[in-house]
mmCIF file of N, CA and C in Angstrom:
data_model
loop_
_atom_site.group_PDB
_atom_site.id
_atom_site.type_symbol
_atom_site.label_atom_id
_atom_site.label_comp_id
_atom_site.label_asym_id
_atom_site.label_seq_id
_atom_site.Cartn_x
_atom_site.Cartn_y
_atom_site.Cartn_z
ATOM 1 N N UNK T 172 89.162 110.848 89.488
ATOM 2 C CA UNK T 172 89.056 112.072 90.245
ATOM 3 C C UNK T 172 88.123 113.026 89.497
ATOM 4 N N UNK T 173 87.038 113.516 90.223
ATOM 5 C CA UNK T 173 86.379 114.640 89.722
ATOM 6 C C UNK T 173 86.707 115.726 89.171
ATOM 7 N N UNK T 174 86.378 116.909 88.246
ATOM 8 C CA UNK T 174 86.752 117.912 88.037
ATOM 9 C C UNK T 174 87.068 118.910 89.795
ATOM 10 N N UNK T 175 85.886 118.977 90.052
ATOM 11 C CA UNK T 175 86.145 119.594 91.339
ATOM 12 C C UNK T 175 86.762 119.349 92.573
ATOM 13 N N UNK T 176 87.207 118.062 92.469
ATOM 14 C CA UNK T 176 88.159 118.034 93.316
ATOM 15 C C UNK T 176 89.764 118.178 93.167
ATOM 16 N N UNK T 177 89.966 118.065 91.596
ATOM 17 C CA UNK T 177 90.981 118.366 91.169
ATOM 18 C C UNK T 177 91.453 119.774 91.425
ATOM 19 N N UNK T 178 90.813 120.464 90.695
ATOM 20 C CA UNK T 178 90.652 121.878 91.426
ATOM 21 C C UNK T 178 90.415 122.758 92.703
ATOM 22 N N UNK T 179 90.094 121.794 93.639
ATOM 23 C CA UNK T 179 90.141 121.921 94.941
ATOM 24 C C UNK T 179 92.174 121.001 95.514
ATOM 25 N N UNK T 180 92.311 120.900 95.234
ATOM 26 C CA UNK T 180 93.523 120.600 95.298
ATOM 27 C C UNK T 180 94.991 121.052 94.610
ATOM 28 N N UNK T 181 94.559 122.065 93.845
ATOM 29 C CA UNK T 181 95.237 122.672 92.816
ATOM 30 C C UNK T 181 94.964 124.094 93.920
ATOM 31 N N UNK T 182 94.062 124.496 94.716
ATOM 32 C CA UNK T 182 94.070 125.527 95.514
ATOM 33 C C UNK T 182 94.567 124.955 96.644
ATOM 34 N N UNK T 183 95.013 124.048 97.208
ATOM 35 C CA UNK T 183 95.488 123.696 98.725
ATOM 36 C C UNK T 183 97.007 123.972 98.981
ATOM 37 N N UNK T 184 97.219 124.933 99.779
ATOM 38 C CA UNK T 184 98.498 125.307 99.696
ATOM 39 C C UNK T 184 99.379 124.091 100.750
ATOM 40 N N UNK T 185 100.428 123.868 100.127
ATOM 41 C CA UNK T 185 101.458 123.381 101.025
ATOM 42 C C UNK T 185 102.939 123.995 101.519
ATOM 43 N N UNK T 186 103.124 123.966 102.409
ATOM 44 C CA UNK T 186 104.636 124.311 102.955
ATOM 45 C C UNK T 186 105.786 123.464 102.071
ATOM 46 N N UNK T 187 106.761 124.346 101.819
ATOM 47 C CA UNK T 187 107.666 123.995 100.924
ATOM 48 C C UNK T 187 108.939 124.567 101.586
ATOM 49 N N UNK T 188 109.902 123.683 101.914
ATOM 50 C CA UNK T 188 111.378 124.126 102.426
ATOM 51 C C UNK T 188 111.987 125.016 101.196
ATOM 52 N N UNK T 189 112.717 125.729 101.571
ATOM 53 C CA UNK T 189 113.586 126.204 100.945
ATOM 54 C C UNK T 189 115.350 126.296 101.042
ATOM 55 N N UNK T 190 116.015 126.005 100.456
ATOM 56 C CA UNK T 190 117.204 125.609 100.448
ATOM 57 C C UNK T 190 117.561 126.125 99.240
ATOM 58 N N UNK T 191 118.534 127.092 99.166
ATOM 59 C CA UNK T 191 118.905 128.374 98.154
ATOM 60 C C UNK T 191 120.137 128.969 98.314
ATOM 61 N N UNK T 192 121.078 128.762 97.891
ATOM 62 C CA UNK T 192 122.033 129.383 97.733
ATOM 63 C C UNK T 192 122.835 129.853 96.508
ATOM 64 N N UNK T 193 123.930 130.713 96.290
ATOM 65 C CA UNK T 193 124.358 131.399 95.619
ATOM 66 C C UNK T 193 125.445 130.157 95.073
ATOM 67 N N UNK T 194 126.003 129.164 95.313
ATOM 68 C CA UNK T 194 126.479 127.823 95.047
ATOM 69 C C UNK T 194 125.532 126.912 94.213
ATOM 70 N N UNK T 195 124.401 126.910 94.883
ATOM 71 C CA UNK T 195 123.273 126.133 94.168
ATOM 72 C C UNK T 195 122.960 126.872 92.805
ATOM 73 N N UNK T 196 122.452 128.193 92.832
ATOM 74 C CA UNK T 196 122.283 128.618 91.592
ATOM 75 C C UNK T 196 123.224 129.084 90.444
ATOM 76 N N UNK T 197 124.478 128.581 90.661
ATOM 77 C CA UNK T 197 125.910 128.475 90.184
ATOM 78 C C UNK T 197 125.514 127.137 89.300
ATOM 79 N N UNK T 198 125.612 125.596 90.176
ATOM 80 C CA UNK T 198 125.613 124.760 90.151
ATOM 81 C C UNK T 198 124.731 124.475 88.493
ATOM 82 N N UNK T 199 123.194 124.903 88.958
ATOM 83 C CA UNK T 199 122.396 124.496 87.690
ATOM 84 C C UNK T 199 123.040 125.423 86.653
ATOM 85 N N UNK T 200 123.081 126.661 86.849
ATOM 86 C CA UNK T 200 123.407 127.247 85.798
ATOM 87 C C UNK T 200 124.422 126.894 84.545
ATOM 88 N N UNK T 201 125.256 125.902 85.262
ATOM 89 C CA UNK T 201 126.093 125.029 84.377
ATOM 90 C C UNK T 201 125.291 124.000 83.435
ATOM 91 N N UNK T 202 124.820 123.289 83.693
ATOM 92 C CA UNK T 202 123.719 122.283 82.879
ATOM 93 C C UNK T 202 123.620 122.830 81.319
ATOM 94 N N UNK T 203 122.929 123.751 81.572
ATOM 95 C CA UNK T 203 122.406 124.441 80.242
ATOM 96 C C UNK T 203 123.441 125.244 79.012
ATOM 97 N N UNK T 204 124.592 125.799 80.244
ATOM 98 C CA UNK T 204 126.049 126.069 79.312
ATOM 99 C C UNK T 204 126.457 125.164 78.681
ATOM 100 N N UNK T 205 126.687 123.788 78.824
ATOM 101 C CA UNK T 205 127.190 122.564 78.275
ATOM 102 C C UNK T 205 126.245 122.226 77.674
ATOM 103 N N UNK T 206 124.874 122.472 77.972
ATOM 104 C CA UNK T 206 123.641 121.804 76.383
ATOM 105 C C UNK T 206 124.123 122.666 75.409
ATOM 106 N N UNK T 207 124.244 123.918 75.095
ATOM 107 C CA UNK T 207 124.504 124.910 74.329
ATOM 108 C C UNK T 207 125.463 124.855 74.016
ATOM 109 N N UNK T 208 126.616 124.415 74.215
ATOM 110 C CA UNK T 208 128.165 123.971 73.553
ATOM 111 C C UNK T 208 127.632 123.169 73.002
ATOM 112 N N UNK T 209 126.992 121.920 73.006
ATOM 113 C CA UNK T 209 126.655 120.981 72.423
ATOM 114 C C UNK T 209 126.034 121.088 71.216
ATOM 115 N N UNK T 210 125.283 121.683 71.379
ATOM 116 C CA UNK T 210 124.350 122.154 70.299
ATOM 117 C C UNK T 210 125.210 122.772 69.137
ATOM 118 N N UNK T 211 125.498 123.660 69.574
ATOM 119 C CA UNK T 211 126.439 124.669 68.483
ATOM 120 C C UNK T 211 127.555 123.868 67.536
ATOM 121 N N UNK T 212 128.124 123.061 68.161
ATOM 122 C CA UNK T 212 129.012 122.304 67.980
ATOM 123 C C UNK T 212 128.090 121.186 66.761
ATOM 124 N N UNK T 213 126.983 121.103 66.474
ATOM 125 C CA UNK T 213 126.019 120.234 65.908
ATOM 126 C C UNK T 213 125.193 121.409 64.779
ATOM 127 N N UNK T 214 125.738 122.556 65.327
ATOM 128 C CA UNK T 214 125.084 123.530 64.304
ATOM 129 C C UNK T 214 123.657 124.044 64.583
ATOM 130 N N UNK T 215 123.115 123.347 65.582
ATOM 131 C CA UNK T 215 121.672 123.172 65.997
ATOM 132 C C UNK T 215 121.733 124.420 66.742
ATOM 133 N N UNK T 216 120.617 124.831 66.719
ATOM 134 C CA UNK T 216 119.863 126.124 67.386
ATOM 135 C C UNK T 216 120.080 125.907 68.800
ATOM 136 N N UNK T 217 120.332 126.872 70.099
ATOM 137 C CA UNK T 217 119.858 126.771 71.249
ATOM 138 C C UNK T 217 118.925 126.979 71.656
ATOM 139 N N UNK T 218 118.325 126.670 73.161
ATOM 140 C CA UNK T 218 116.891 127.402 73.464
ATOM 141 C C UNK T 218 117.092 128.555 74.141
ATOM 142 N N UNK T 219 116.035 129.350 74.479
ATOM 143 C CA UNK T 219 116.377 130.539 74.879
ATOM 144 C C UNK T 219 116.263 129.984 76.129
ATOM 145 N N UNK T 220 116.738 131.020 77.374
ATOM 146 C CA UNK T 220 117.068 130.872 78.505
ATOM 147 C C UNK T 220 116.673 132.103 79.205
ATOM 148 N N UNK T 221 116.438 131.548 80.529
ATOM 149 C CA UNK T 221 115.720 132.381 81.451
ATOM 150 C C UNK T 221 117.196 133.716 81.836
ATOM 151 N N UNK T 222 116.671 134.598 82.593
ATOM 152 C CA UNK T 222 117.929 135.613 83.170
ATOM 153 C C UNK T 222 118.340 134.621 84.187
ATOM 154 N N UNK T 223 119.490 134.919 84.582
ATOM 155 C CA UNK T 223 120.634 134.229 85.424
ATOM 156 C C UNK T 223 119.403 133.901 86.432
ATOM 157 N N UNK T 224 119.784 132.381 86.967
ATOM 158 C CA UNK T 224 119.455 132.205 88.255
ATOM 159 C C UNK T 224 119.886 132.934 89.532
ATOM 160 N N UNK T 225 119.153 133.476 90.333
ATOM 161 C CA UNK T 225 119.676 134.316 91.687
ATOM 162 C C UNK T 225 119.067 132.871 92.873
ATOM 163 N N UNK T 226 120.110 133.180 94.150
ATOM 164 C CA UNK T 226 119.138 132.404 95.131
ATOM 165 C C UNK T 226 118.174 132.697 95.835
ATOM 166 N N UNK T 227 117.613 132.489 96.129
ATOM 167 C CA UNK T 227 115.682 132.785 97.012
ATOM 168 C C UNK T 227 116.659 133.440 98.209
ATOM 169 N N UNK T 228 116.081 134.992 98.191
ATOM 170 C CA UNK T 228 116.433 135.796 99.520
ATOM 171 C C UNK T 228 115.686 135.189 100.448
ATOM 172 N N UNK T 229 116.447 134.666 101.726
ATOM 173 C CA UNK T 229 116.156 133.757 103.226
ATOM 174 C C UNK T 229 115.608 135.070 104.053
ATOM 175 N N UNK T 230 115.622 136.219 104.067
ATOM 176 C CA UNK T 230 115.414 137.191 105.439
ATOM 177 C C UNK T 230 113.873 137.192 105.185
ATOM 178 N N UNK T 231 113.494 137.806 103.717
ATOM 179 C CA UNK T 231 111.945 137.975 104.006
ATOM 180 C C UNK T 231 111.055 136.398 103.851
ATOM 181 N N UNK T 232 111.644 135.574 103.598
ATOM 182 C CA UNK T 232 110.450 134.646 103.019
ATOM 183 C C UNK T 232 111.083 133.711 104.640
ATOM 184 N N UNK T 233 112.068 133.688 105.083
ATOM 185 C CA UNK T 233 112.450 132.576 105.993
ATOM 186 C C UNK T 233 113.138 131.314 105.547
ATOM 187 N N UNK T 234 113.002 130.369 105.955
ATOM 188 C CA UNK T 234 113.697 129.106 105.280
ATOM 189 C C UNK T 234 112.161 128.027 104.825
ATOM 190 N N UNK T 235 110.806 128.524 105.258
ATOM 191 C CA UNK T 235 110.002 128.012 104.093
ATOM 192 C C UNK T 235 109.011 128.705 103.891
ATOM 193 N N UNK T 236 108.276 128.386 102.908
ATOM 194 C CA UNK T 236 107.562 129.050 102.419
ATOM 195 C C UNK T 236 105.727 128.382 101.951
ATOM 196 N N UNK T 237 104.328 128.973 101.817
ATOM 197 C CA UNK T 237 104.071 128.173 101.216
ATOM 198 C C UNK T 237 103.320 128.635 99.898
ATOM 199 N N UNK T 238 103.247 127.913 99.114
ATOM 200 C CA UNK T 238 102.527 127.498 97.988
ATOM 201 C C UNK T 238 101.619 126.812 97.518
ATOM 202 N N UNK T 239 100.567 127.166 96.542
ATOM 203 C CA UNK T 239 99.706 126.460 95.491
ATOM 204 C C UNK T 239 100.319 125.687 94.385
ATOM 205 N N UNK T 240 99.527 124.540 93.662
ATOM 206 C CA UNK T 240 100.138 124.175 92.529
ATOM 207 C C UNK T 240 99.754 125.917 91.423
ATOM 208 N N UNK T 241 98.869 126.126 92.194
ATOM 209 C CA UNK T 241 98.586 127.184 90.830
ATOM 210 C C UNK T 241 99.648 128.284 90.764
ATOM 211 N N UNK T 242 100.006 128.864 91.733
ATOM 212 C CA UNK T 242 101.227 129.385 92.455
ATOM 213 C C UNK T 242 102.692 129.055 90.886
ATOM 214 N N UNK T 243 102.950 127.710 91.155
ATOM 215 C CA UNK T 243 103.697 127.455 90.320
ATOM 216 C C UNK T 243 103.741 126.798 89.235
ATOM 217 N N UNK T 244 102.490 126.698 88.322
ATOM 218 C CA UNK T 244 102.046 126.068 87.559
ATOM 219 C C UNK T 244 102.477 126.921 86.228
ATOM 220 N N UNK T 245 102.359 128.396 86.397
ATOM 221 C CA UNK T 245 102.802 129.117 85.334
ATOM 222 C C UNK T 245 104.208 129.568 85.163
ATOM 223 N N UNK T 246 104.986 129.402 85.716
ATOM 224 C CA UNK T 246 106.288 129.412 85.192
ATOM 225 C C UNK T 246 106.812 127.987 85.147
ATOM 226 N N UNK T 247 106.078 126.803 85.652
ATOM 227 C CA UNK T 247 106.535 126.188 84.470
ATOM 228 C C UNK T 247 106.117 125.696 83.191
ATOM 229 N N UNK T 248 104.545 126.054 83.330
ATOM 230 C CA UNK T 248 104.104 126.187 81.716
ATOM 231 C C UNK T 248 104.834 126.866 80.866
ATOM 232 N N UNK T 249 105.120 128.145 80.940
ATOM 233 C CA UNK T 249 105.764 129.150 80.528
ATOM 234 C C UNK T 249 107.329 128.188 79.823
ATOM 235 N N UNK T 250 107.801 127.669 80.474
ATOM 236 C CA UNK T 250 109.520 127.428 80.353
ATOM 237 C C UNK T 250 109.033 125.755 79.036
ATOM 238 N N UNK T 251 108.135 125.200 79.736
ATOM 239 C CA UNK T 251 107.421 124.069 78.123
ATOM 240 C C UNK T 251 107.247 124.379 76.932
ATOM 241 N N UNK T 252 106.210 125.344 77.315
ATOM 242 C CA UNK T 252 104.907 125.851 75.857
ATOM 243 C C UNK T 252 105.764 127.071 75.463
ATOM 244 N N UNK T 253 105.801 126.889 73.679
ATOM 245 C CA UNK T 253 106.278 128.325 72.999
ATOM 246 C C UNK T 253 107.746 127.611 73.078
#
């Protein structure tokens, strides 16, 4: 794949469902409580962690939405790197 087409595809937005609730962001939020017991329990450092998960407000955005990879490319660089 070319440079420029890579990048032409990194701008192509796609429609993305959304499915969000206040259950769901309960749900993950557990994951990371139990890595962190774990850890501690091992003496080992935790990682830092984002503010509480909330669910994606449905009135203004609807039930989808769309997006770029570039769109979401930086928060999850962000949550990797550092």
């Amino acid at each position: 794949m070319k440079r420029a087409d890579a990048l032409r595809d990194l701008a192509q937005p796609w429609n993305v469902t959304v499915h969000s609730t206040s259950e769901l962001a309960a749900s993950v939020a557990k994951a990371p409580t139990a890595d962190d017991k774990a850890k501690r329990e091992k003496n080992q450092t935790t990682l830092r962690r984002k503010p509480e998960l909330q669910p994606v407000p449905v009135k203004p955005l609807g039930l989808s939405l769309q997006l770029t990879p570039w769109d979401v490319l930086p928060g999850t660089l962000s949550d990797t790197v550092g």
